[in-house]
Coordinates of C-alpha atoms in Angstrom, one line a residue:
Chain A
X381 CA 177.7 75.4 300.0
X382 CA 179.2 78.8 300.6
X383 CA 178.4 81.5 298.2
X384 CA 179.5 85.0 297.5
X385 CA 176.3 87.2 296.3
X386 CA 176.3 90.6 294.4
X387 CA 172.6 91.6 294.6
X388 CA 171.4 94.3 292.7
X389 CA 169.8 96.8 295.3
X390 CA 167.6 100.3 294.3
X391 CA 165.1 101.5 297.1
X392 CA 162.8 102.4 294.4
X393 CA 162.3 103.2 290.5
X394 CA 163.9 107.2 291.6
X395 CA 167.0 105.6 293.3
X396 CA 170.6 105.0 291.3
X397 CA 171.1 101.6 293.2
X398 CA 174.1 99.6 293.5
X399 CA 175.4 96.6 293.7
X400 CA 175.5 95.0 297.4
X401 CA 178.0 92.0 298.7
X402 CA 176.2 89.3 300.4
X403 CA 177.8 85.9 301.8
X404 CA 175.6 83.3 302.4
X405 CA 176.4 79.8 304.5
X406 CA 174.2 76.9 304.3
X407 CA 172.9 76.9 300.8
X408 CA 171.8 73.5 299.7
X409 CA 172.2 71.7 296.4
X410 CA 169.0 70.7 296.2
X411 CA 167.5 74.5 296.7
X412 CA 166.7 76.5 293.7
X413 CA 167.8 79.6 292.5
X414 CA 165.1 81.4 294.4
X415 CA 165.1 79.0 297.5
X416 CA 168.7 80.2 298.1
X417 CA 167.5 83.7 297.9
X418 CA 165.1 82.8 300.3
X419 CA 167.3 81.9 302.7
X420 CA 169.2 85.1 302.1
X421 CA 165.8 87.6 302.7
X422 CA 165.2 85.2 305.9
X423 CA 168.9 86.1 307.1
X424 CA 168.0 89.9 306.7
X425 CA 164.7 90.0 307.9
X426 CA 166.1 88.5 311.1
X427 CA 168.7 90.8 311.0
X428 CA 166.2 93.6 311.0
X429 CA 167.7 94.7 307.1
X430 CA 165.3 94.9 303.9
X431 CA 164.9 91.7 302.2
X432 CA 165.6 91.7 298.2
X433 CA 162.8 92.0 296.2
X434 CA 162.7 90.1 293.5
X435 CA 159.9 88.5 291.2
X436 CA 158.4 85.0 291.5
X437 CA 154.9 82.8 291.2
X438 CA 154.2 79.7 290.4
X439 CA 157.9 78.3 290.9
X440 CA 157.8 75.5 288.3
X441 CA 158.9 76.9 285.4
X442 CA 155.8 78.2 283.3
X443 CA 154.3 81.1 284.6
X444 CA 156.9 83.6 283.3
X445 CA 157.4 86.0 286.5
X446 CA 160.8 84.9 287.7
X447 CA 163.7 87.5 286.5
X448 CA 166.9 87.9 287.5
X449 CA 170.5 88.4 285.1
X450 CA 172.4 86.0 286.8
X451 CA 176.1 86.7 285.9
X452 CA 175.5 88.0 283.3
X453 CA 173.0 85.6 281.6
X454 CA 169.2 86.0 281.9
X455 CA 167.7 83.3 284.1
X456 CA 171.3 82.0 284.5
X457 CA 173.8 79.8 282.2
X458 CA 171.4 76.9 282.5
X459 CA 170.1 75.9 279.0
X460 CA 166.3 76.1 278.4
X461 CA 165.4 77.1 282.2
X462 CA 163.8 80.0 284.4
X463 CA 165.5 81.0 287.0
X464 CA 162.9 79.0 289.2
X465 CA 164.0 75.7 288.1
X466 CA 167.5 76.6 288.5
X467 CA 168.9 74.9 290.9
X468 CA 172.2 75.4 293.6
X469 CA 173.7 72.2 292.4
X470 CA 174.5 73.9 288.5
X471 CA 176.9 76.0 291.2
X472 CA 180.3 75.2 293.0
X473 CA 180.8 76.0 296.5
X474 CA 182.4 79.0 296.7
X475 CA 181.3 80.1 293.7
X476 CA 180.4 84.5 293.2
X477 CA 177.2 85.2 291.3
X478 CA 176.2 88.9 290.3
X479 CA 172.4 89.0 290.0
X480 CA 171.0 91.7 288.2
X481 CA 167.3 92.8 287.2
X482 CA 166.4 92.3 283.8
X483 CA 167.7 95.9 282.0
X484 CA 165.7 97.9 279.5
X485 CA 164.9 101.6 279.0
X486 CA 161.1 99.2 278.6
X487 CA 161.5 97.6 282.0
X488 CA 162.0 99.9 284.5
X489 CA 163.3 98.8 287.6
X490 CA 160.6 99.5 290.7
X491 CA 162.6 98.1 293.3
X492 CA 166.0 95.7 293.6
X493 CA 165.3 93.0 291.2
X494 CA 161.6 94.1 290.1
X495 CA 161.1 95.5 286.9
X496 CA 157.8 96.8 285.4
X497 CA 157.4 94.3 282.2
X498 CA 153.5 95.8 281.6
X499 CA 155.2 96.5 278.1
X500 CA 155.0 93.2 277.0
X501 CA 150.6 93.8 278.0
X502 CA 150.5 96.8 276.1
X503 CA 151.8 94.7 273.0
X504 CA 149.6 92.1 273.4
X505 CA 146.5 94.5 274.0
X506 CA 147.5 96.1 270.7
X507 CA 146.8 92.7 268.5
X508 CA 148.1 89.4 270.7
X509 CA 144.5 87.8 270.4
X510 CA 141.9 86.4 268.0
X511 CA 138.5 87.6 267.5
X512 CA 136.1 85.0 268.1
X513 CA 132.1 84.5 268.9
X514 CA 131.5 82.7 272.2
X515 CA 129.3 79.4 272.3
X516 CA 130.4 76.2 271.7
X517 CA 133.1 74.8 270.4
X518 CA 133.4 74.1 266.7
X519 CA 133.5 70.1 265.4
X520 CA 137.7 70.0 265.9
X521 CA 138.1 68.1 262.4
X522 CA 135.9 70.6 261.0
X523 CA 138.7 72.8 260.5
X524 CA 142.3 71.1 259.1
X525 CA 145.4 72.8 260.0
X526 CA 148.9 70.7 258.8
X527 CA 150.3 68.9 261.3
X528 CA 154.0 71.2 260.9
X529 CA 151.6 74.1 261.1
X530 CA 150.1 73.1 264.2
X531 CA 153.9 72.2 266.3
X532 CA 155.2 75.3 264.8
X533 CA 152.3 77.2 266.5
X534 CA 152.9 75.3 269.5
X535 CA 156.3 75.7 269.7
X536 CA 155.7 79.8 269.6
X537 CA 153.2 79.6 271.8
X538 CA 155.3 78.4 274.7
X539 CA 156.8 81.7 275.2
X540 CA 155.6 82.5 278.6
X541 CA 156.4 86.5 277.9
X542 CA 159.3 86.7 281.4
X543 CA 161.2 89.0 278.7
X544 CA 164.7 86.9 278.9
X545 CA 165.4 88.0 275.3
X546 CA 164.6 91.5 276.3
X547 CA 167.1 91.3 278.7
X548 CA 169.4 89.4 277.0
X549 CA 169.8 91.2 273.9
X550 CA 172.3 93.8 273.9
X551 CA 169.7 96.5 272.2
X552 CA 166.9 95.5 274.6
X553 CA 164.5 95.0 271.5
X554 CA 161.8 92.9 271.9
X555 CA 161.0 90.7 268.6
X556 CA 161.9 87.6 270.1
X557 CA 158.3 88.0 271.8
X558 CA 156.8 89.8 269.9
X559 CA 157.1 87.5 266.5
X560 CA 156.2 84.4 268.8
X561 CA 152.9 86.1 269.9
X562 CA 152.4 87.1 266.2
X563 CA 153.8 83.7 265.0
X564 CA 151.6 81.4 267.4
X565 CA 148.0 82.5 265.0
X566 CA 149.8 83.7 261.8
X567 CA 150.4 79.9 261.4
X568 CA 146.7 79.1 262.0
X569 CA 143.5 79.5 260.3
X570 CA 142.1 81.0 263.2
X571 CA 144.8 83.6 263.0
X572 CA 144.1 84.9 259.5
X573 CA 141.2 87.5 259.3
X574 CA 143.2 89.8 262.0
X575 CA 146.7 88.7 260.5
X576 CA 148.0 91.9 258.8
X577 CA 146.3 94.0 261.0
X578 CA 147.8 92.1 264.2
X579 CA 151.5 92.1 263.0
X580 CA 151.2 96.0 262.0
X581 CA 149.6 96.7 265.8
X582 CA 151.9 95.0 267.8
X583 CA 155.3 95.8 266.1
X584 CA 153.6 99.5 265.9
X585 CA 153.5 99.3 269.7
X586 CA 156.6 97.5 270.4
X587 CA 158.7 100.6 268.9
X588 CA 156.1 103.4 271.0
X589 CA 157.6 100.9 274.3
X590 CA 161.4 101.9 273.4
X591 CA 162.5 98.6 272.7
X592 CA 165.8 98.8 270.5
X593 CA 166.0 97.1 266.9
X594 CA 167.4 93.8 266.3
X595 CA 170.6 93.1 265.2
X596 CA 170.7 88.9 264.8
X597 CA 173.1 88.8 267.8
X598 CA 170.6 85.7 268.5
X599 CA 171.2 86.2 272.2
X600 CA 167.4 85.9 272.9
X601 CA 167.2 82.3 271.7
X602 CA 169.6 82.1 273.5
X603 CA 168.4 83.1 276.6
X604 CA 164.7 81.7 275.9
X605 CA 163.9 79.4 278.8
X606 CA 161.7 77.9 276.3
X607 CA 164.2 77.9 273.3
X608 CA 162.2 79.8 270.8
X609 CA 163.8 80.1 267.6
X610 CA 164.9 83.4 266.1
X611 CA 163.2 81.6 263.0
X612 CA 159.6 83.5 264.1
X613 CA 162.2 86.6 263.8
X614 CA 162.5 85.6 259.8
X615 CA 158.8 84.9 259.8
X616 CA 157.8 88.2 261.4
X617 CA 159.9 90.0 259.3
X618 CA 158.1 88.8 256.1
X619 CA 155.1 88.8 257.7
X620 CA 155.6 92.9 258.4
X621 CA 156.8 93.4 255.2
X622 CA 154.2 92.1 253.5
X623 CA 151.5 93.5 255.5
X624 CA 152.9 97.1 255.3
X625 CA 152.7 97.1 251.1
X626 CA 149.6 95.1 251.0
X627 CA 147.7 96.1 254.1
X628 CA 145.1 99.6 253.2
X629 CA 144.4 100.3 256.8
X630 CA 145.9 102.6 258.6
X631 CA 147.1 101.2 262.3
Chain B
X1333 CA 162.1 113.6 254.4
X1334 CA 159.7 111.0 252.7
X1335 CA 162.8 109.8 251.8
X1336 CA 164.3 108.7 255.3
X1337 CA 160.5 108.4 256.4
X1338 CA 161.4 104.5 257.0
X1339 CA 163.8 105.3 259.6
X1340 CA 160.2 105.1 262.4
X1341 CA 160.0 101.7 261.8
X1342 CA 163.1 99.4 263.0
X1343 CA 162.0 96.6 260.7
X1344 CA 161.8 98.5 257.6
X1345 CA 165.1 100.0 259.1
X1346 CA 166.8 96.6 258.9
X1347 CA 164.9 95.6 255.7
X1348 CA 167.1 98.8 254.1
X1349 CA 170.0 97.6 255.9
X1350 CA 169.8 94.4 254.2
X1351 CA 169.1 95.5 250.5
X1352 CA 171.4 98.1 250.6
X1353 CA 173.7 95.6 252.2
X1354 CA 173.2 93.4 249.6
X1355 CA 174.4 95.9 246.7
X1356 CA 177.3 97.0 248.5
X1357 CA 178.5 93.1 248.9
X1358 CA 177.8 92.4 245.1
X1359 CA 179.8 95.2 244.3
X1360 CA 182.7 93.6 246.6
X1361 CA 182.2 90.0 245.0
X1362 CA 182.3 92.3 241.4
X1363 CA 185.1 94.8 242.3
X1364 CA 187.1 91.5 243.7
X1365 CA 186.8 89.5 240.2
X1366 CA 188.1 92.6 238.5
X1367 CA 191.0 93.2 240.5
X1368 CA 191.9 89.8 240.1
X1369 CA 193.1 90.2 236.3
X1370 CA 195.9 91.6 237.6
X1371 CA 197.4 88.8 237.7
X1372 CA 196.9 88.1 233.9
X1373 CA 199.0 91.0 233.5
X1374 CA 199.3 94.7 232.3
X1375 CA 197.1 94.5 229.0
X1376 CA 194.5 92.5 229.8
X1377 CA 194.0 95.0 233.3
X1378 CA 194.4 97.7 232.0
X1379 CA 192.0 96.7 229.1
X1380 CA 189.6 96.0 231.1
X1381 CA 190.0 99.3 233.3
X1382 CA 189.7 101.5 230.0
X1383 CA 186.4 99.4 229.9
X1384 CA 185.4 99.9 232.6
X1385 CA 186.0 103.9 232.7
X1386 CA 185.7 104.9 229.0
X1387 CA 183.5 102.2 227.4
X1388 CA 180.4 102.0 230.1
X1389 CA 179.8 105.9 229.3
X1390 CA 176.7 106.9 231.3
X1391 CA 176.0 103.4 233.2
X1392 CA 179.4 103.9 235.2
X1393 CA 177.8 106.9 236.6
X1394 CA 174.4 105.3 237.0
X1395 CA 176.1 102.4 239.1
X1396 CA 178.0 104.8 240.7
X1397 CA 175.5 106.8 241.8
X1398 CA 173.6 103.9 242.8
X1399 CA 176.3 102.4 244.8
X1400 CA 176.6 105.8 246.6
X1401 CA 172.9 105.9 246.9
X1402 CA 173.5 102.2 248.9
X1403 CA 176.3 103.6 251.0
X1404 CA 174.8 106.6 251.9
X1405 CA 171.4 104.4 253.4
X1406 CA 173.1 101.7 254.9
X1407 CA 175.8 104.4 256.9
X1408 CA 173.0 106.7 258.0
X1409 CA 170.3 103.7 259.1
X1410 CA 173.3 102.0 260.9
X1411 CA 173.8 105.3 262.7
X1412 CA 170.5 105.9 263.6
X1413 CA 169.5 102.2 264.8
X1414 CA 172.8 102.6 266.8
X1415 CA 171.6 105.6 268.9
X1416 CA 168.3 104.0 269.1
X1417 CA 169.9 101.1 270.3
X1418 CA 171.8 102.9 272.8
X1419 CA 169.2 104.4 274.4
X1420 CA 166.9 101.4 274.2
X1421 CA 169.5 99.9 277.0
X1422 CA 170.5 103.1 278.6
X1423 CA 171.9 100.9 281.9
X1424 CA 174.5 98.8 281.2
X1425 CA 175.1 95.3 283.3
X1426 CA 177.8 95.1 285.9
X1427 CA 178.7 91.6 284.7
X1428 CA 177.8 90.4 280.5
X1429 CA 178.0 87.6 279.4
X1430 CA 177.7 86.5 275.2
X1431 CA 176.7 82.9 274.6
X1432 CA 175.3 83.2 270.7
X1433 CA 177.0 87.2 270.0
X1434 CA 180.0 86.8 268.6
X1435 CA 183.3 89.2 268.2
X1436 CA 182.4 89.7 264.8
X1437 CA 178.6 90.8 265.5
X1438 CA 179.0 92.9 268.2
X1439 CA 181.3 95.3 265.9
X1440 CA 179.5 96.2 263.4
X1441 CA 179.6 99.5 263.6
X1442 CA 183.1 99.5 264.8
X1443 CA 184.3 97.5 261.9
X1444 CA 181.8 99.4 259.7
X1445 CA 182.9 103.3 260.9
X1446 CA 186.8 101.8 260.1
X1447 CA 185.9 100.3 256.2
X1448 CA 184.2 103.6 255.5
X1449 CA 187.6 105.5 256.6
X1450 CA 189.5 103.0 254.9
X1451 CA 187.3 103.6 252.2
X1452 CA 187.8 107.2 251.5
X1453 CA 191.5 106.5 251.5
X1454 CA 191.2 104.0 249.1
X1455 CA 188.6 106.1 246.4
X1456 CA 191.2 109.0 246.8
X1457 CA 193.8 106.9 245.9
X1458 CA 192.9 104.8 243.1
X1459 CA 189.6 105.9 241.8
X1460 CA 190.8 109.9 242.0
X1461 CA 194.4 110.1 242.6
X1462 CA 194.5 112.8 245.4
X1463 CA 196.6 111.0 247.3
X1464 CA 199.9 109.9 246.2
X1465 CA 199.0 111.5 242.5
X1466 CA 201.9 110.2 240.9
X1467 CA 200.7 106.3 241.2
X1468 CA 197.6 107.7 239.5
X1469 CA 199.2 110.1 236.9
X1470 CA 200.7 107.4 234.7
X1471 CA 200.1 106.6 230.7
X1472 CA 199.8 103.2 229.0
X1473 CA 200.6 103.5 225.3
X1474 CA 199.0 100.5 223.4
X1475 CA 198.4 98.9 220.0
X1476 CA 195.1 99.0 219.4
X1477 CA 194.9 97.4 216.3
X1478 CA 197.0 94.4 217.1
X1479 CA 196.4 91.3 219.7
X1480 CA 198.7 90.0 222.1
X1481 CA 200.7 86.8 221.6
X1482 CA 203.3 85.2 223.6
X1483 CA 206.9 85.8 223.9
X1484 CA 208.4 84.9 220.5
X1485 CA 211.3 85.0 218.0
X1486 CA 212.9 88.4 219.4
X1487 CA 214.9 88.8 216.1
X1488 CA 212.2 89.8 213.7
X1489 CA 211.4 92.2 216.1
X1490 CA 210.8 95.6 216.2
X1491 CA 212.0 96.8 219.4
X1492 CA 210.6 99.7 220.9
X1493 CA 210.9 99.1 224.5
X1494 CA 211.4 101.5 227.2
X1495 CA 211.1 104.4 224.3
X1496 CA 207.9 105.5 225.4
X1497 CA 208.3 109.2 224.0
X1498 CA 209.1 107.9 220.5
X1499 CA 205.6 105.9 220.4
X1500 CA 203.8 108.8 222.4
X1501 CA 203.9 110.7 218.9
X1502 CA 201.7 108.0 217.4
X1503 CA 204.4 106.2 214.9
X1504 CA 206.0 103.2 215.1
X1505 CA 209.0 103.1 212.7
X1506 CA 208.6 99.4 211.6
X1507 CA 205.3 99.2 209.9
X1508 CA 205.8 96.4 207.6
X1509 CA 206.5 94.2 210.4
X1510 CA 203.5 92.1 211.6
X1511 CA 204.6 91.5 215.0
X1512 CA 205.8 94.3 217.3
X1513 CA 207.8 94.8 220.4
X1514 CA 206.2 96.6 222.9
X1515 CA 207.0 97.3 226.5
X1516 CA 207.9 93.5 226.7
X1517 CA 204.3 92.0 225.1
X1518 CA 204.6 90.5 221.5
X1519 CA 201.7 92.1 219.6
X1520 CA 200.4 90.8 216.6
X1521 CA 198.9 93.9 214.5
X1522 CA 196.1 93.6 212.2
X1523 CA 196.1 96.3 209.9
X1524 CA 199.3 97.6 207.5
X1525 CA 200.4 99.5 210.7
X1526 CA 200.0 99.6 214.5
X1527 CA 198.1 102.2 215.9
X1528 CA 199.4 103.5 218.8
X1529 CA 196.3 104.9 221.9
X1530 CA 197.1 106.0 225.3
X1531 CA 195.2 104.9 228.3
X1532 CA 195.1 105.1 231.9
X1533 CA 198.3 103.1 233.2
X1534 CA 195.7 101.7 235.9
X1535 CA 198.1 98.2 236.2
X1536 CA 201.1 101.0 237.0
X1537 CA 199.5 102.5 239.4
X1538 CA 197.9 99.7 241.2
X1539 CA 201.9 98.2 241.4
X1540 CA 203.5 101.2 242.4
X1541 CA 200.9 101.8 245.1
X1542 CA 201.2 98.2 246.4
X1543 CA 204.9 98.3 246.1
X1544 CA 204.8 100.9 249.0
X1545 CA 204.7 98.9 251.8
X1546 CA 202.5 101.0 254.3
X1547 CA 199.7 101.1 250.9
X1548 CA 199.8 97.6 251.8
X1549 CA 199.4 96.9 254.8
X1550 CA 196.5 99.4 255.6
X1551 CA 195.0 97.6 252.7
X1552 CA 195.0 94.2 254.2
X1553 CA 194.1 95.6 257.6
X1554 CA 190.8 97.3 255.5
X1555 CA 190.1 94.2 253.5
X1556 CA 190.2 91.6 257.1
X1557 CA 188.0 94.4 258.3
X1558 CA 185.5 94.3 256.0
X1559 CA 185.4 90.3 256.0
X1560 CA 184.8 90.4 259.8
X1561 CA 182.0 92.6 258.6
X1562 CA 180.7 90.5 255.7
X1563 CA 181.1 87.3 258.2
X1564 CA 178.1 88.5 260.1
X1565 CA 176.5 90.7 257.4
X1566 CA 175.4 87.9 254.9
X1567 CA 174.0 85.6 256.9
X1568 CA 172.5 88.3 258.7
X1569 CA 170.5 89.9 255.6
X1570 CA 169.1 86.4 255.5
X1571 CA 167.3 86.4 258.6
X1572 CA 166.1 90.7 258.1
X1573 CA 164.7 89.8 254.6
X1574 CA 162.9 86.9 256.2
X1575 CA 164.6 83.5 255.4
X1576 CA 165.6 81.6 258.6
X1577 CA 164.7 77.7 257.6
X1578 CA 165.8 74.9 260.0
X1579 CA 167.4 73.1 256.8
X1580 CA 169.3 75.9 255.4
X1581 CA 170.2 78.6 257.8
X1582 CA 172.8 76.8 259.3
X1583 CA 174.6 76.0 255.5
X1584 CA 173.5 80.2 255.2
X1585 CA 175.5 80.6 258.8
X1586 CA 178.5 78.5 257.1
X1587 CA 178.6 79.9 253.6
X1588 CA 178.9 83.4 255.0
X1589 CA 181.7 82.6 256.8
X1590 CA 183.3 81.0 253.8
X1591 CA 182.1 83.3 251.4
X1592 CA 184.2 86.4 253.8
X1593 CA 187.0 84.3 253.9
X1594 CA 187.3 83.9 250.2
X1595 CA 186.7 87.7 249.9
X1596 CA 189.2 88.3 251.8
X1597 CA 191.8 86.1 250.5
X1598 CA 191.1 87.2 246.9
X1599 CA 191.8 90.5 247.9
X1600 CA 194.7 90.1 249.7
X1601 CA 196.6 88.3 247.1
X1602 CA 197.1 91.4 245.3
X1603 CA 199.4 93.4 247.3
X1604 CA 200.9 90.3 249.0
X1605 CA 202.1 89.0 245.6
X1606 CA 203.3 92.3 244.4
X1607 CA 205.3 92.8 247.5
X1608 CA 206.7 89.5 247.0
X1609 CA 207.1 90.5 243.4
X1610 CA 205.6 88.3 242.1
X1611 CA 203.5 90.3 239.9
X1612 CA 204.3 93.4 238.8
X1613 CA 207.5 93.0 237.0
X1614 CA 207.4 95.0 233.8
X1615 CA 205.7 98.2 235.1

C-alpha cells in the first residue's frame, strides 16, 4: 500500500506547529494503525529527521494511551476501536489520512501527537474511587447487587479514560468520562456512602480543567472505542441535580 | 448576580436551558393551536384574540412576563455556554469529521440568534403594530348579544354590510329582526336588540399582513427555522433533564422530529392558504 500522510508536527507545547506531508511505500494490510507509523519514524530516523511522537502502550486495545484524530475522527472511522487495533487493511492504497492529536484547551499538546491528558487524573483524584478498609474480602453473596445493576456498572467501567469523546466533541467537554467514572459506583452499593459527594467533586473539577459544556451532539459515543452510552450523560445529569439540592456539604 | 449565579456550573447551565426551553416550546405548541382558528374564520379568531388580550387581565402579563423571563435565560445561557465552548476548543482541526452531529445540532445558536431576530420582527408586527401599523390599526365591530349561524334566508335580512360607520355609532336600524346581516355572518341576537362592541380586527390584520407576500415568506423562512431548532431541542432537553432510557430515547429522538415537523406545518398553513386565498376572503 502507498499512502499519503498529513502528520501533525509541534516541536514542543510553545511551538504553533503545522501540518507536514509524508508519503509512505510499503505499508502492509496486516500492520496497524501504529505499526504503519512505525515504519514511517524508522524512515526518518534513518534519514537523520525527528521521528513523530505520538502516544502508545500496551497495543491491544485496553490500556487507553493511543491518540491520534485520524481524518477527522478520534481513533479513526473504525467503529468501537483504538487507534491500536486499527488496522491498514480498513484503508485503500493510495488513500490520504490527516492525523491529528487529540484537541482541547484541557489537553495540551507537548509535542506532535502527545497531549498532556493528566486532566482526566485530576478528576479522578477529586472523587473517581471508593473508600474502603483493607483486609479480606467480604463473602461475595453477602452483598446483592441486580444483575442490570451489575452490566450497567460494567459496561461504564470499560472506559479506559484515552479521552476520544474529549476530542471528539466539538466543545471539548468531558462528561462522556466523567459520568462513566461517576456511573460505574453510583450503580453499586459500594458506591453509595461517597455518591453525592463524588458526583459534586468530579464535575466541580471537570469545569476548573476547561472542559466545555455538552451540547448532546452525541459525538463521544460516537467516538468511544468502547461504545459507552451517552445514557451515563442522562444519569449524571440527575445524579448532579439531585446531589446539588440535597447534598449540605460544601465541595 | 445570585440570579445568573448558575451560570459556574455547565450542568445547571444546561438544566436552565432545558426548562426554560421547555416553556418557550409549550408556548409554540399553545401559540400554534391558537393561530390555527383562523381558519374557522373572522369571529371565532377574533373572539378568541379579544380573550386573549382583554379577558385574561393580569395573567396575560404574568405569562408574559414569564415567557420573557424564559427568553431572556435561555438567550443569555446559550451565549455564555457558547463562548465557553469556544474557548474550551480554542484549536480547531485541519480535517472534521461528524458521524452522530447533525446539520440541525450544530446550529443552534445560528438557528437560535436568527428566530430571535425573526422574533422581534414578528412581536413588532402583530403583538405591537410598529411595523406596518396599518395591518394592526384595524376595528371589528360585533354583535355581542347575538350568536353566529350559518348563511341563511338573505331576504328577512337586515343588511348592513360594508356600512361600518353606520354600526360604529352603536345602532342598528332593524331591531325587531332576530337575525342580522353583518359583514357577511348571519347572527342570531338574543336580546330585543343587537348590541353593537368594537374590538381589535386581529383576523384583519393577520390577512392583510399575510397577503403581502414578503410578510410571508420571512414568516415561513422563521417558522422552518425554529423547527430545525425544535428538531434537536426536544429530544435534547430529554437527555439534560436526565432521561436517556434504551427503550424510549430513540421513540424521544423520533417524536421530536415529528413533533417539529408538525409545528412547522401548522404554522405554515396560515400564510400559505391566505396567499392562495383560501382564507381570508371577507376581510
Amino acid at each position: 500500500m502507498r499512502l499519503k500522510l498529513f502528520i501533525w508536527r509541534q516541536k514542543n507545547a510553545q511551538d504553533k506547529g503545522h501540518m507536514e506531508k509524508y508519503p509512505v511505500d510499503d505499508v502492509q494490510e496486516d500492520m496497524s494503525f501504529l505499526e504503519m507509523l512505525d515504519v514511517l519514524n524508522e524512515k526518518l530516523i534513518l534519514e537523520g529527521k525527528e521521528p513523530v511522537a505520538f502516544d502508545h502502550d500496551c497495543r491491544e486495545g485496553i490500556c487507553g494511551a493511543c491518540s491520534l484524530t485520524i481524518n477527522g475522527i478520534p481513533h479513526g472511522h473504525e467503529k468501537g476501536t483504538t487507534t491500536c487495533q486499527l488496522h491498514m487493511r480498513k484503508f485503500k492504497d493510495g488513500d490520504t489520512i490527516y492525523i491529528e492529536p487529540f484537541r482541547a484547551k484541557a489537553f495540551p499538546v507537548i509535542k506532535d501527537l502527545v497531549v498532556d491528558r493528566s486532566a482526566f487524573e485530576r478528576i479522578m483524584q477529586a472523587g473517581g474511587f471508593i473508600s474502603v478498609n483493607t483486609g479480606n474480602a467480604i463473602e461475595a453473596n453477602s452483598l446483592p447487587i441486580p444483575k442490570k445493576n451489575a452490566e450497567l456498572a460494567m459496561d461504564a467501567a470499560q472506559c479506559i479514560g484515552c479521552g476520544a469523546c474529549v476530542a471528539a466533541c466539538p466543545n471539548a467537554a468531558a462528561m462522556l468520562f466523567v459520568s462513566a467514572k461517576v456511573s460505574q459506583f453510583a450503580l453499586l452499593p459500594q458506591g453509595q456512602p461517597e455518591r453525592k459527594r463524588r458526583v459534586l467533586a468530579m464535575v466541580n473539577q471537570m469545569e476548573k480543567e476547561g472542559f466545555g459544556a455538552c451540547t448532546n451532539f452525541y459525538e463521544c459515543e460516537a467516538a468511544c472505542p468502547k461504545q459507552i452510552s451517552v445514557r451515563f450523560i442522562a444519569m449524571m445529569n440527575r445524579d448532579y441535580l439531585c446531589s446539588r439540592v440535597s447534598e449540605p456539604v460544601e465541595v | 448576580m445570585i440570579l445568573i449565579n448558575y451560570l459556574k456550573s455547565t450542568i445547571l447551565s444546561k438544566f436552565v436551558m432545558a426548562i426554560t426551553g421547555v416553556i418557550l416550546v409549550l408556548f409554540v405548541i399553545g401559540h400554534c393551536v391558537g393561530n390555527l382558528q383562523v381558519f374557522l374564520g373572522k369571529d371565532a379568531f377574533n373572539s378568541y384574540a379579544y380573550f386573549l388580550q382583554e379577558r385574561l387581565g393580569e395573567l396575560l402579563w404574568l405569562i408574559r412576563i414569564g415567557l420573557i423571563a424564559a427568553a431572556v435565560f435561555h438567550i443569555i445561557t446559550s451565549v455564555w455556554l457558547k463562548f465557553l465552548n469556544w474557548g474550551a476548543k480554542p484549536t480547531k482541526y485541519q480535517v472534521k469529521n461528524y458521524v452522530k452531529a447533525r446539520l440541525t445540532s450544530r446550529t443552534m445558536i445560528w438557528t437560535g440568534i436568527m428566530i430571535f431576530a425573526f422574533l422581534t420582527y414578528h412581536i413588532l408586527h402583530f403583538t405591537m403594530g410598529v411595523v406596518h401599523p396599518e395591518d394592526y390599526n384595524k376595528t371589528d365591530y360585533y354583535v355581542t348579544n347575538a350568536v353566529s349561524v350559518d348563511k341563511v334566508n338573505n331576504g328577512t335580512l337586515n343588511d348592513t354590510e360594508g356600512s361600518d360607520e353606520c354600526c360604529a355609532e352603536g345602532t342598528a336600524t332593524n331591531a325587531k329582526e332576530s337575525i342580522i346581516n353583518y359583514n357577511g355572518s348571519m347572527y342570531k341576537v338574543e336580546g330585543d336588540e343587537p348590541i353593537l362592541s368594537e374590538r381589535h380586527d386581529a383576523y384583519a390584520m393577520v390577512i392583510s399582513g399575510f397577503q403581502k407576500p414578503l410578510v410571508s415568506i420571512l414568516y415561513i423562512i422563521g417558522v422552518i427555522l425554529l423547527g430545525f431548532h425544535l428538531n434537536h431541542a426536544i429530544q435534547s432537553s430529554f437527555q439534560t433533564l436526565g432521561y436517556n432510557n434504551p427503550k424510549y430515547f430513540p421513540k424521544i429522538v423520533a417524536g421530536s422530529t415529528i413533533l417539529s415537523i408538525l409545528i412547522v406545518l401548522c404554522y405554515i398553513a396560515i400564510p400559505i392558504s391566505i396567499l392562495l386565498g383560501l382564507v381570508g376572503g371577507r376581510v
